[in-house]
mmCIF file with all atom_site columns, N, CA and C and ligand atoms in Angstrom:
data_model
loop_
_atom_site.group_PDB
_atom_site.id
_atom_site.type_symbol
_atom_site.label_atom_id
_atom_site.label_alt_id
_atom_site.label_comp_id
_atom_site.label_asym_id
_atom_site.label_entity_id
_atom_site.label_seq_id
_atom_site.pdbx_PDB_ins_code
_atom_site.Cartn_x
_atom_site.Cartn_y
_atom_site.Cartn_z
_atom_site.occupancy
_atom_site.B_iso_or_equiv
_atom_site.pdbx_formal_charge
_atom_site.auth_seq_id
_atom_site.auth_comp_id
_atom_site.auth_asym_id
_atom_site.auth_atom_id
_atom_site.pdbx_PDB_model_num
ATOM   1   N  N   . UNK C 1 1  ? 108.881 88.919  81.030 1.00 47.00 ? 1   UNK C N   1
ATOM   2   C  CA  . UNK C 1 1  ? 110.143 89.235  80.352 1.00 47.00 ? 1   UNK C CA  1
ATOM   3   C  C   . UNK C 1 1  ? 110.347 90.751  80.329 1.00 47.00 ? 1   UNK C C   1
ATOM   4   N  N   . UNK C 1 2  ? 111.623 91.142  80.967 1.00 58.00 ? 2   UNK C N   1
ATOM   5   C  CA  . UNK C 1 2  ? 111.839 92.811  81.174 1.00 58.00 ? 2   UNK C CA  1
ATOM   6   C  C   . UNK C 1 2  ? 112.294 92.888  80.005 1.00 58.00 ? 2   UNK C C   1
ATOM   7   N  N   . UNK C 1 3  ? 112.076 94.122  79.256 1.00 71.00 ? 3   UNK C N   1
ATOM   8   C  CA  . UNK C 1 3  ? 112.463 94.416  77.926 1.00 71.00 ? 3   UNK C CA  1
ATOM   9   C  C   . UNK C 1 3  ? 112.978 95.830  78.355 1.00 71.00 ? 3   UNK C C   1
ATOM   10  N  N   . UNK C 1 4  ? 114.502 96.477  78.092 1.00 84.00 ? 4   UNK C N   1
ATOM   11  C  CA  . UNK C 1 4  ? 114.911 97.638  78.376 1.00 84.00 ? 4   UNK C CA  1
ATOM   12  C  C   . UNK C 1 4  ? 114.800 98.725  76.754 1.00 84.00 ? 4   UNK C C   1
ATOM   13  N  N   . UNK C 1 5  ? 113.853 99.846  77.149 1.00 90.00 ? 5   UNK C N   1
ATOM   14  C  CA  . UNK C 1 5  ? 114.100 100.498 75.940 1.00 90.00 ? 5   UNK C CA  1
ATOM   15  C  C   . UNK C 1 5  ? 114.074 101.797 76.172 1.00 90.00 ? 5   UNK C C   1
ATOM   16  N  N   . UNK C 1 6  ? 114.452 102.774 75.556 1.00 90.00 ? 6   UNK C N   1
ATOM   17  C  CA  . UNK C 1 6  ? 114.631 104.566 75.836 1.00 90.00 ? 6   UNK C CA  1
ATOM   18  C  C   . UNK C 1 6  ? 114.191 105.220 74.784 1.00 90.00 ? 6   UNK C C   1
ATOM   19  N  N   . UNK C 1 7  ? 113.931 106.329 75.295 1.00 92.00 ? 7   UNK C N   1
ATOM   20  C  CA  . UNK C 1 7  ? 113.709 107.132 73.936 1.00 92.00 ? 7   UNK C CA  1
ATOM   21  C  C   . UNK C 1 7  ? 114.790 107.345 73.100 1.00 92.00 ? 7   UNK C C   1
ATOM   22  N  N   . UNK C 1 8  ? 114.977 107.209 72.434 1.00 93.00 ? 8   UNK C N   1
ATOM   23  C  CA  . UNK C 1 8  ? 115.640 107.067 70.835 1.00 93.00 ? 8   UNK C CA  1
ATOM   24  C  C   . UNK C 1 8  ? 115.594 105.926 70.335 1.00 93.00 ? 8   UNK C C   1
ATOM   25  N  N   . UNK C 1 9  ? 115.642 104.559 71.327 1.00 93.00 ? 9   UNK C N   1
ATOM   26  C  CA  . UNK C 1 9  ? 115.946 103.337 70.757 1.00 93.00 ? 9   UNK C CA  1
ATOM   27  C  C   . UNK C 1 9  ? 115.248 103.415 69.654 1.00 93.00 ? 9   UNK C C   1
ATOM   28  N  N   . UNK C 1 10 ? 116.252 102.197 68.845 1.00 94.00 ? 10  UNK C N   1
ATOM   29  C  CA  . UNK C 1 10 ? 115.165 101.472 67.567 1.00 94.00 ? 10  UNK C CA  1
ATOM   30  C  C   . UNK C 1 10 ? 114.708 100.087 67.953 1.00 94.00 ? 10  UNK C C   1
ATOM   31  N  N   . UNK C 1 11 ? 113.514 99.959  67.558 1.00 95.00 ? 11  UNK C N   1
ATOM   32  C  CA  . UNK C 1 11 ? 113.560 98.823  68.507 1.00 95.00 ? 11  UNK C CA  1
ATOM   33  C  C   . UNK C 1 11 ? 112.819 97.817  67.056 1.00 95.00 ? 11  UNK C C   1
ATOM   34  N  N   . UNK C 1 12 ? 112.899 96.757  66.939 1.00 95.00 ? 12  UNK C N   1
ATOM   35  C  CA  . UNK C 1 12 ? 112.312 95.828  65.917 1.00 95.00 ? 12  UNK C CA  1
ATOM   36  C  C   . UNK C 1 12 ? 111.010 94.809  66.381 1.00 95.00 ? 12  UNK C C   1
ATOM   37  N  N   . UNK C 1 13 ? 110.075 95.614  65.651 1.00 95.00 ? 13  UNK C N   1
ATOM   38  C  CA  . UNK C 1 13 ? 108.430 94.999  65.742 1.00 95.00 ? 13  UNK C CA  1
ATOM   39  C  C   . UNK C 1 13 ? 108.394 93.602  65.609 1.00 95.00 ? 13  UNK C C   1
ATOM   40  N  N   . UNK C 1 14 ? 107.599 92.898  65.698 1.00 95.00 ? 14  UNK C N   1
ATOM   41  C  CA  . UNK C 1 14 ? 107.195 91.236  65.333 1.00 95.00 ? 14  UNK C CA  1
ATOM   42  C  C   . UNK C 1 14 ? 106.629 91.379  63.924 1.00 95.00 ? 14  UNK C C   1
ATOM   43  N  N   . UNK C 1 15 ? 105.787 92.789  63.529 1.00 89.00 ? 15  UNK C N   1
ATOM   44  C  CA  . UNK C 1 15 ? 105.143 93.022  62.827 1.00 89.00 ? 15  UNK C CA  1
ATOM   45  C  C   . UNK C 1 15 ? 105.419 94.073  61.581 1.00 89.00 ? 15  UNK C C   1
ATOM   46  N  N   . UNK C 1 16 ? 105.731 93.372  60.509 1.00 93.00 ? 16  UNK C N   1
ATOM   47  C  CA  . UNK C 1 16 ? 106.298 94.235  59.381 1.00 93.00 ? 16  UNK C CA  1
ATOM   48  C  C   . UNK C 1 16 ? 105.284 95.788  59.040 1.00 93.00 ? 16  UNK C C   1
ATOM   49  N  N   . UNK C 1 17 ? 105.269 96.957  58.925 1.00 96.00 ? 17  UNK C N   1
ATOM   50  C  CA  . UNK C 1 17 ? 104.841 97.900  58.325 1.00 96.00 ? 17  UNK C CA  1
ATOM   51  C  C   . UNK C 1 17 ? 104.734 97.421  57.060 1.00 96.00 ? 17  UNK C C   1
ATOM   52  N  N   . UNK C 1 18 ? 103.623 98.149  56.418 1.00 96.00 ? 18  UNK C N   1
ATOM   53  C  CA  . UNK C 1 18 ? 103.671 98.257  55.416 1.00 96.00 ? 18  UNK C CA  1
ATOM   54  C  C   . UNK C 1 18 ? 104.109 98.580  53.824 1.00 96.00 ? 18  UNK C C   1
ATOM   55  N  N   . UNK C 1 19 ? 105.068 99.353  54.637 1.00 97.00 ? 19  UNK C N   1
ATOM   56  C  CA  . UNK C 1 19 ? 105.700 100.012 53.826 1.00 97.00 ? 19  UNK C CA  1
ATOM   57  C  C   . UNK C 1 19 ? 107.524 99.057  53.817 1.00 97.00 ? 19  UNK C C   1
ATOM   58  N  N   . UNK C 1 20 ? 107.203 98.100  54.675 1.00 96.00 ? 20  UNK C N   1
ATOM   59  C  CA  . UNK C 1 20 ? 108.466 97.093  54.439 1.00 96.00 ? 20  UNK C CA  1
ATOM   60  C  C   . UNK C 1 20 ? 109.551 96.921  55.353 1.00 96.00 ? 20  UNK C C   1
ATOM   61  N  N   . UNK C 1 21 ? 109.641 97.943  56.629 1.00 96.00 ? 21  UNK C N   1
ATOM   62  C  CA  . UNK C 1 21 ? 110.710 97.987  57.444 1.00 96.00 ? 21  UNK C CA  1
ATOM   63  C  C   . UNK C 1 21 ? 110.131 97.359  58.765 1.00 96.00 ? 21  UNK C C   1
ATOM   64  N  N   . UNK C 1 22 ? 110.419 97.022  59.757 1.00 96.00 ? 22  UNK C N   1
ATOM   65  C  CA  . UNK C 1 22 ? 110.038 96.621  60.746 1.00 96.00 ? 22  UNK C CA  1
ATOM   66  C  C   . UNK C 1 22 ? 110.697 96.669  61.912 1.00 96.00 ? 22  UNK C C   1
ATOM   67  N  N   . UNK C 1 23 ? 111.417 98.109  61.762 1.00 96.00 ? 23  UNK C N   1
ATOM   68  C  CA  . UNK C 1 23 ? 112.531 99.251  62.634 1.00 96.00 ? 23  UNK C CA  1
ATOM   69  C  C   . UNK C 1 23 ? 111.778 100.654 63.252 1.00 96.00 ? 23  UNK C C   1
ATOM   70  N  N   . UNK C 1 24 ? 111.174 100.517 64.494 1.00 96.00 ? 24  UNK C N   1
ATOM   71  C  CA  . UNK C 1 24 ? 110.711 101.825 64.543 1.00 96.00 ? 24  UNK C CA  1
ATOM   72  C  C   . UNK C 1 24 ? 111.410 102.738 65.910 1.00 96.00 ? 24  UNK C C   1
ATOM   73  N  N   . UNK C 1 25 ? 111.369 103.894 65.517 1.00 96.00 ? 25  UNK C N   1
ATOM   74  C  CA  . UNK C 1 25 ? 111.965 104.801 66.518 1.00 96.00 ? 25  UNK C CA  1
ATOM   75  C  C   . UNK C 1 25 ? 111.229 105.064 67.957 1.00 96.00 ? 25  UNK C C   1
ATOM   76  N  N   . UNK C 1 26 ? 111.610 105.061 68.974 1.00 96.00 ? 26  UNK C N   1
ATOM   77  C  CA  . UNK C 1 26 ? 110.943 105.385 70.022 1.00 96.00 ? 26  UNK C CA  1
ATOM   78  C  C   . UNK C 1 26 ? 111.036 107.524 70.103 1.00 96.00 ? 26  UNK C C   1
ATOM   79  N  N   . UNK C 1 27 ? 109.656 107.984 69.802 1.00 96.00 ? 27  UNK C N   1
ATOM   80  C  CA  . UNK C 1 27 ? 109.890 109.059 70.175 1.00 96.00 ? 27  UNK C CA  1
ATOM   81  C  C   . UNK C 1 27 ? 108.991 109.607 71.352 1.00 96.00 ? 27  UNK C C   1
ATOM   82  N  N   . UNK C 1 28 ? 108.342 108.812 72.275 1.00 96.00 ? 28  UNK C N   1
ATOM   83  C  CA  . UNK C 1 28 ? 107.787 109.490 73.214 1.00 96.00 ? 28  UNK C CA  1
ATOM   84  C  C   . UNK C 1 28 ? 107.701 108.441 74.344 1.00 96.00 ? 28  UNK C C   1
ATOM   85  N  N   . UNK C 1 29 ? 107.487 108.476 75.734 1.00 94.00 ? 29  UNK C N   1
ATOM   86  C  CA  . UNK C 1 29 ? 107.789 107.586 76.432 1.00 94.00 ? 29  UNK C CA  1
ATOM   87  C  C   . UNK C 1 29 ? 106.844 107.859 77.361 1.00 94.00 ? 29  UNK C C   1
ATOM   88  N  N   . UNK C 1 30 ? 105.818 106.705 78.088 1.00 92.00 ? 30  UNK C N   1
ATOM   89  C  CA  . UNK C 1 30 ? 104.596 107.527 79.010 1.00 92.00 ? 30  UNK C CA  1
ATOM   90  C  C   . UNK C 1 30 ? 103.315 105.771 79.544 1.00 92.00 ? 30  UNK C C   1
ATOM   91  N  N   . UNK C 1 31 ? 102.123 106.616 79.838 1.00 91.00 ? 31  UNK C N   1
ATOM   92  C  CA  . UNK C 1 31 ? 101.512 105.247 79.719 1.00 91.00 ? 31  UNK C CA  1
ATOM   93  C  C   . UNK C 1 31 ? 101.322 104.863 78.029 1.00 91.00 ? 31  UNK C C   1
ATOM   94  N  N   . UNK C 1 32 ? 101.564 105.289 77.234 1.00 95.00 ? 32  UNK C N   1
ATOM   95  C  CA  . UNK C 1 32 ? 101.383 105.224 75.657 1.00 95.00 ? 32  UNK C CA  1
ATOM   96  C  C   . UNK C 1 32 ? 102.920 105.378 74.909 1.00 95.00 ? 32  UNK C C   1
ATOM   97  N  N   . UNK C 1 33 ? 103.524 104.511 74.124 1.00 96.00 ? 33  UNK C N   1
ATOM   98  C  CA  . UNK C 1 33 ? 104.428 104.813 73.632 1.00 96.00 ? 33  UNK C CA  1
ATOM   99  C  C   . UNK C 1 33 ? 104.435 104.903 72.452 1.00 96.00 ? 33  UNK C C   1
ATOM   100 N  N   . UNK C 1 34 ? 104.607 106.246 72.072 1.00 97.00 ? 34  UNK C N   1
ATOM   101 C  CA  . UNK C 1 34 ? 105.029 106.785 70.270 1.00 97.00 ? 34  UNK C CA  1
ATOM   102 C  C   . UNK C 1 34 ? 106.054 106.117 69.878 1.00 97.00 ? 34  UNK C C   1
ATOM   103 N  N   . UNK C 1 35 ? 106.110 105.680 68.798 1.00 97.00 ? 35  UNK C N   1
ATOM   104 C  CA  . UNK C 1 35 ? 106.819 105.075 67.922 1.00 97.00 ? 35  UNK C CA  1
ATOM   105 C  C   . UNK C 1 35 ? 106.676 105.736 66.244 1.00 97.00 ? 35  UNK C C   1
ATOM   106 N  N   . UNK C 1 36 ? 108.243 105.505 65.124 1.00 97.00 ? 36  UNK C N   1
ATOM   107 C  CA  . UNK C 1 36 ? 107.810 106.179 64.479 1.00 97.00 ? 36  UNK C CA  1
ATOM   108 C  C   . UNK C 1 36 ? 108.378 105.883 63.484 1.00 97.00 ? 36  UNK C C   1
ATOM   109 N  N   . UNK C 1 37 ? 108.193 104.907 62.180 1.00 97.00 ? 37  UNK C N   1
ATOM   110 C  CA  . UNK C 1 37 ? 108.341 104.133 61.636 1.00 97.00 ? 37  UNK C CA  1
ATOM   111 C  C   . UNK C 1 37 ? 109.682 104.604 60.524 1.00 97.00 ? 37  UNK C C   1
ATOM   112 N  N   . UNK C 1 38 ? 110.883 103.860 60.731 1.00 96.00 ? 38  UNK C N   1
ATOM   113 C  CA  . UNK C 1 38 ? 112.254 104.443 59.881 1.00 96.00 ? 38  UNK C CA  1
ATOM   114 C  C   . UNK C 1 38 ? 112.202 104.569 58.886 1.00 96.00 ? 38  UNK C C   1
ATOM   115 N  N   . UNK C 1 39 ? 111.126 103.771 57.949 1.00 97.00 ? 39  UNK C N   1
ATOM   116 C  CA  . UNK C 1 39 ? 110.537 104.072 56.700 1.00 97.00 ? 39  UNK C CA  1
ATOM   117 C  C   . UNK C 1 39 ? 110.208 104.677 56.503 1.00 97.00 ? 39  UNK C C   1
ATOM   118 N  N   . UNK C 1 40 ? 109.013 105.131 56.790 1.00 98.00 ? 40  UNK C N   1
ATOM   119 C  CA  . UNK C 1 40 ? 107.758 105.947 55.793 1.00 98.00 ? 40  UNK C CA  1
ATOM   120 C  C   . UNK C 1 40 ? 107.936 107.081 56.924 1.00 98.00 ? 40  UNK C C   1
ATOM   121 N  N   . UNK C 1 41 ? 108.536 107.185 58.474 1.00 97.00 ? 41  UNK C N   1
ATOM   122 C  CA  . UNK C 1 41 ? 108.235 107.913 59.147 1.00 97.00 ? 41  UNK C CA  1
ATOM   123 C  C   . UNK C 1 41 ? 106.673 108.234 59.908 1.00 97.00 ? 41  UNK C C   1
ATOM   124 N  N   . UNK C 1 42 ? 105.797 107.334 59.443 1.00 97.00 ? 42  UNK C N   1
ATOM   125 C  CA  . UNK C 1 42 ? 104.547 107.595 60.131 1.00 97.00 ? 42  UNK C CA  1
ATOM   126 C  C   . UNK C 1 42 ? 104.664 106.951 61.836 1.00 97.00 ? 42  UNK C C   1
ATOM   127 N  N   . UNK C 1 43 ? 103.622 107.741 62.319 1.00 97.00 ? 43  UNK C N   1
ATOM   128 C  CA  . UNK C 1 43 ? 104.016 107.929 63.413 1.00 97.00 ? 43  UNK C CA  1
ATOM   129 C  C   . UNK C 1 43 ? 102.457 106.938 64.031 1.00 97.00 ? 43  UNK C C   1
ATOM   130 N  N   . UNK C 1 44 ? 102.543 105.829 65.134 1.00 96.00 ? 44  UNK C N   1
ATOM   131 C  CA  . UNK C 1 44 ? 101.976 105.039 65.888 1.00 96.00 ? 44  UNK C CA  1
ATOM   132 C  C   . UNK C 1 44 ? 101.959 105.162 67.419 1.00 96.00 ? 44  UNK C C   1
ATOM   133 N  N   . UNK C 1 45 ? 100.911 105.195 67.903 1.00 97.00 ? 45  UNK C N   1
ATOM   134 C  CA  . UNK C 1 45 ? 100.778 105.151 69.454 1.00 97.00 ? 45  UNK C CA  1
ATOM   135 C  C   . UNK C 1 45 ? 100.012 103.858 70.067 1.00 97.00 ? 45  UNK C C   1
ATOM   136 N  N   . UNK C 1 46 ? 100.655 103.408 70.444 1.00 96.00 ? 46  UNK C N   1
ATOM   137 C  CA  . UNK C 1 46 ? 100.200 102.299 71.128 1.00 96.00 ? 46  UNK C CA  1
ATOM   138 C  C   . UNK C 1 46 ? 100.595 102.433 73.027 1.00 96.00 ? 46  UNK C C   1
ATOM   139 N  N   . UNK C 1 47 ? 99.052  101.153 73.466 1.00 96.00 ? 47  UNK C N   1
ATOM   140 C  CA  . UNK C 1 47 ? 99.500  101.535 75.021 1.00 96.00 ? 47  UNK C CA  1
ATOM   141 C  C   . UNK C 1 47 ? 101.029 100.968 75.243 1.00 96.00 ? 47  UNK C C   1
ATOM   142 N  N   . UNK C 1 48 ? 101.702 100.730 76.147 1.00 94.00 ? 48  UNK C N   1
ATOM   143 C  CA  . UNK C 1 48 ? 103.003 99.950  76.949 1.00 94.00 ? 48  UNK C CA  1
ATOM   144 C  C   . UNK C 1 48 ? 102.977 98.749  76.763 1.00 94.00 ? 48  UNK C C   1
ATOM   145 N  N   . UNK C 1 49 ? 101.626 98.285  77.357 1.00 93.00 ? 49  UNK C N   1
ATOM   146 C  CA  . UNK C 1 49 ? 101.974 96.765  77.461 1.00 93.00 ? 49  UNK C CA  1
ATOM   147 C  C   . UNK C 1 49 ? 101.728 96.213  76.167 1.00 93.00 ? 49  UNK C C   1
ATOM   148 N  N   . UNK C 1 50 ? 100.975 96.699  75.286 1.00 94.00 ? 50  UNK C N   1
ATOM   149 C  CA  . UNK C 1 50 ? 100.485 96.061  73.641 1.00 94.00 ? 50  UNK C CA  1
ATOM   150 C  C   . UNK C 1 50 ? 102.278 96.341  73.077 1.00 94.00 ? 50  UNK C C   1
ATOM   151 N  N   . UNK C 1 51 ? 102.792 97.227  73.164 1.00 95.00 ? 51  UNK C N   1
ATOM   152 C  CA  . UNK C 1 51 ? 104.086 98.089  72.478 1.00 95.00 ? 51  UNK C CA  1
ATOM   153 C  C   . UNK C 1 51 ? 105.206 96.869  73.032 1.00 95.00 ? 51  UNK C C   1
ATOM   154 N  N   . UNK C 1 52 ? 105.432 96.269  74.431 1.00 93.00 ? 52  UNK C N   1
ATOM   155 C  CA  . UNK C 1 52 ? 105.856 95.407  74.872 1.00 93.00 ? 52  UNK C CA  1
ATOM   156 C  C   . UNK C 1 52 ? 106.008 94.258  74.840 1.00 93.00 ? 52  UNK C C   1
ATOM   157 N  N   . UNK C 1 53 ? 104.661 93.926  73.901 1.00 93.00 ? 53  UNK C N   1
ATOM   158 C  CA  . UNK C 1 53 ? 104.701 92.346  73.577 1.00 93.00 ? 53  UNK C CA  1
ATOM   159 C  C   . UNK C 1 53 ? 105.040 92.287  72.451 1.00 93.00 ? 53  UNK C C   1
ATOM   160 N  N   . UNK C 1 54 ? 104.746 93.439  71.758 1.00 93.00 ? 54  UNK C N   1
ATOM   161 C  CA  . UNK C 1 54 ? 105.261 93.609  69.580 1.00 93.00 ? 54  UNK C CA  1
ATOM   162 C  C   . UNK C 1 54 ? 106.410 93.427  69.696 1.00 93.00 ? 54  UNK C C   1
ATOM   163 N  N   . UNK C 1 55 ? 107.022 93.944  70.542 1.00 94.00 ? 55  UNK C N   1
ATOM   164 C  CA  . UNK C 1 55 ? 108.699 93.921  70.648 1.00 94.00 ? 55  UNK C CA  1
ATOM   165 C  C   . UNK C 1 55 ? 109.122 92.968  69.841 1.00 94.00 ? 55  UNK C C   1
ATOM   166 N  N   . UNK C 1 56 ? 109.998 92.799  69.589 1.00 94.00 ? 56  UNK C N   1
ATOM   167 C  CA  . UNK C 1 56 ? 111.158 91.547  68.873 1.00 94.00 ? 56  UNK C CA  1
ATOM   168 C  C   . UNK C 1 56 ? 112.456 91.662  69.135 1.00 94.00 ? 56  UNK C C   1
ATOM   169 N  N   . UNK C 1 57 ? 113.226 92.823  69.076 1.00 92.00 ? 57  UNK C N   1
ATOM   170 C  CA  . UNK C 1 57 ? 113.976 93.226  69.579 1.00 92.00 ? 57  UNK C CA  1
ATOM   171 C  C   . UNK C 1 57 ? 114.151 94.741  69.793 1.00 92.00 ? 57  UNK C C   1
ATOM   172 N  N   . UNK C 1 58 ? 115.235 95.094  71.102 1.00 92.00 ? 58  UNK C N   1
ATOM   173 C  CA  . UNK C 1 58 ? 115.576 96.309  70.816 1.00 92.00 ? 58  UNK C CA  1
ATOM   174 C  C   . UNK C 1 58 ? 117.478 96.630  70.307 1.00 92.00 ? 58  UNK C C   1
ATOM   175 N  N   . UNK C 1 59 ? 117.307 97.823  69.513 1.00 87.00 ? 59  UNK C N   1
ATOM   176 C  CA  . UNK C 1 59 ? 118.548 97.900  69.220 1.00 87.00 ? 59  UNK C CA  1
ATOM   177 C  C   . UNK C 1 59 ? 118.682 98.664  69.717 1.00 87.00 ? 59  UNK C C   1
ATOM   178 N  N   . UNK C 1 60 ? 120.281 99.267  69.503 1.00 73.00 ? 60  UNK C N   1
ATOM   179 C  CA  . UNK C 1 60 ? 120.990 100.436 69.844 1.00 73.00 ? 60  UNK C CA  1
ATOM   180 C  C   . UNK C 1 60 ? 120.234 101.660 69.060 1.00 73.00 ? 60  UNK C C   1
ATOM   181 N  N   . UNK C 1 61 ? 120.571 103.003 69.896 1.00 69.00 ? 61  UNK C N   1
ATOM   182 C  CA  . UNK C 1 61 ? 119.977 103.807 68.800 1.00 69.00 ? 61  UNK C CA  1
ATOM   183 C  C   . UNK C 1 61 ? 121.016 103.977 67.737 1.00 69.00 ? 61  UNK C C   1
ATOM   184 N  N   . UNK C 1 62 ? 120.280 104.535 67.042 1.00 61.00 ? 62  UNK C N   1
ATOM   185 C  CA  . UNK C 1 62 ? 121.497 105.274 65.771 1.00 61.00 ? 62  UNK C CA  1
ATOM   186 C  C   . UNK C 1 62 ? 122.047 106.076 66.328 1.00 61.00 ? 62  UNK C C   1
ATOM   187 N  N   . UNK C 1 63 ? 123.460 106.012 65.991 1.00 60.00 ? 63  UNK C N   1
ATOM   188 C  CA  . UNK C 1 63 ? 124.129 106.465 65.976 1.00 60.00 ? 63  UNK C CA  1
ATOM   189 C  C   . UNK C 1 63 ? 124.849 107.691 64.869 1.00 60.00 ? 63  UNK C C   1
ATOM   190 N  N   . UNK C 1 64 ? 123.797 107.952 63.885 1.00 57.00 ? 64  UNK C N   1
ATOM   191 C  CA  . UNK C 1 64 ? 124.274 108.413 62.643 1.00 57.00 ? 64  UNK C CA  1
ATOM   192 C  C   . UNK C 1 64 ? 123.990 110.081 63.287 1.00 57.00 ? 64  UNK C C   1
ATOM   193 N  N   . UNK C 1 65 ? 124.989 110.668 63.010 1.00 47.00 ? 65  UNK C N   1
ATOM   194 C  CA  . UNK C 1 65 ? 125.006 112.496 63.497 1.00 47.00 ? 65  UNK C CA  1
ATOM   195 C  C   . UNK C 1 65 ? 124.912 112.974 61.611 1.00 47.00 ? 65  UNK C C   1
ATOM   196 N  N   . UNK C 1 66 ? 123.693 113.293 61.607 1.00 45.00 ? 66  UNK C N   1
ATOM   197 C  CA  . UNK C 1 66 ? 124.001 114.123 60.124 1.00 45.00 ? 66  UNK C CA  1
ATOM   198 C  C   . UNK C 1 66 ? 123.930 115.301 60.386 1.00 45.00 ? 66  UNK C C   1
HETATM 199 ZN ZN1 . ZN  U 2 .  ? 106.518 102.462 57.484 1.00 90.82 ? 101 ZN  U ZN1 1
#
């Protein structure tokens, strides 16, 4: 299953954080993808293909310009 995602996407885990959201930001893109949680902001590296199967969905990025 091809899953399309970019850096900024938000993309939605299978797997709730702890802190309650299960929305994380894509901020780095490579054999390892940073991710970086919309909640708490902590920041996760996982390889591609582990990051690929968590998936659940991807969204649009935000769009919010503050
Ligand atoms: Zn969090």
């Amino acid at each position: 299953m091809n899953k399309i995602f970019n850096m900024g996407d938000i993309v939605q885990m299978k797997k709730m954080h702890p802190c309650g959201t299960d929305k994380w930001e894509i901020i780095r893109m490579g054999a390892d993808i940073k991710i970086k949680c919309t909640g708490c902001s902590r920041i996760v590296m996982l390889p591609r293909s582990k990051f690929e199967k968590d998936i659940k969905k991807v969204m649009a990025p935000t769009e919010e310009s503050k």
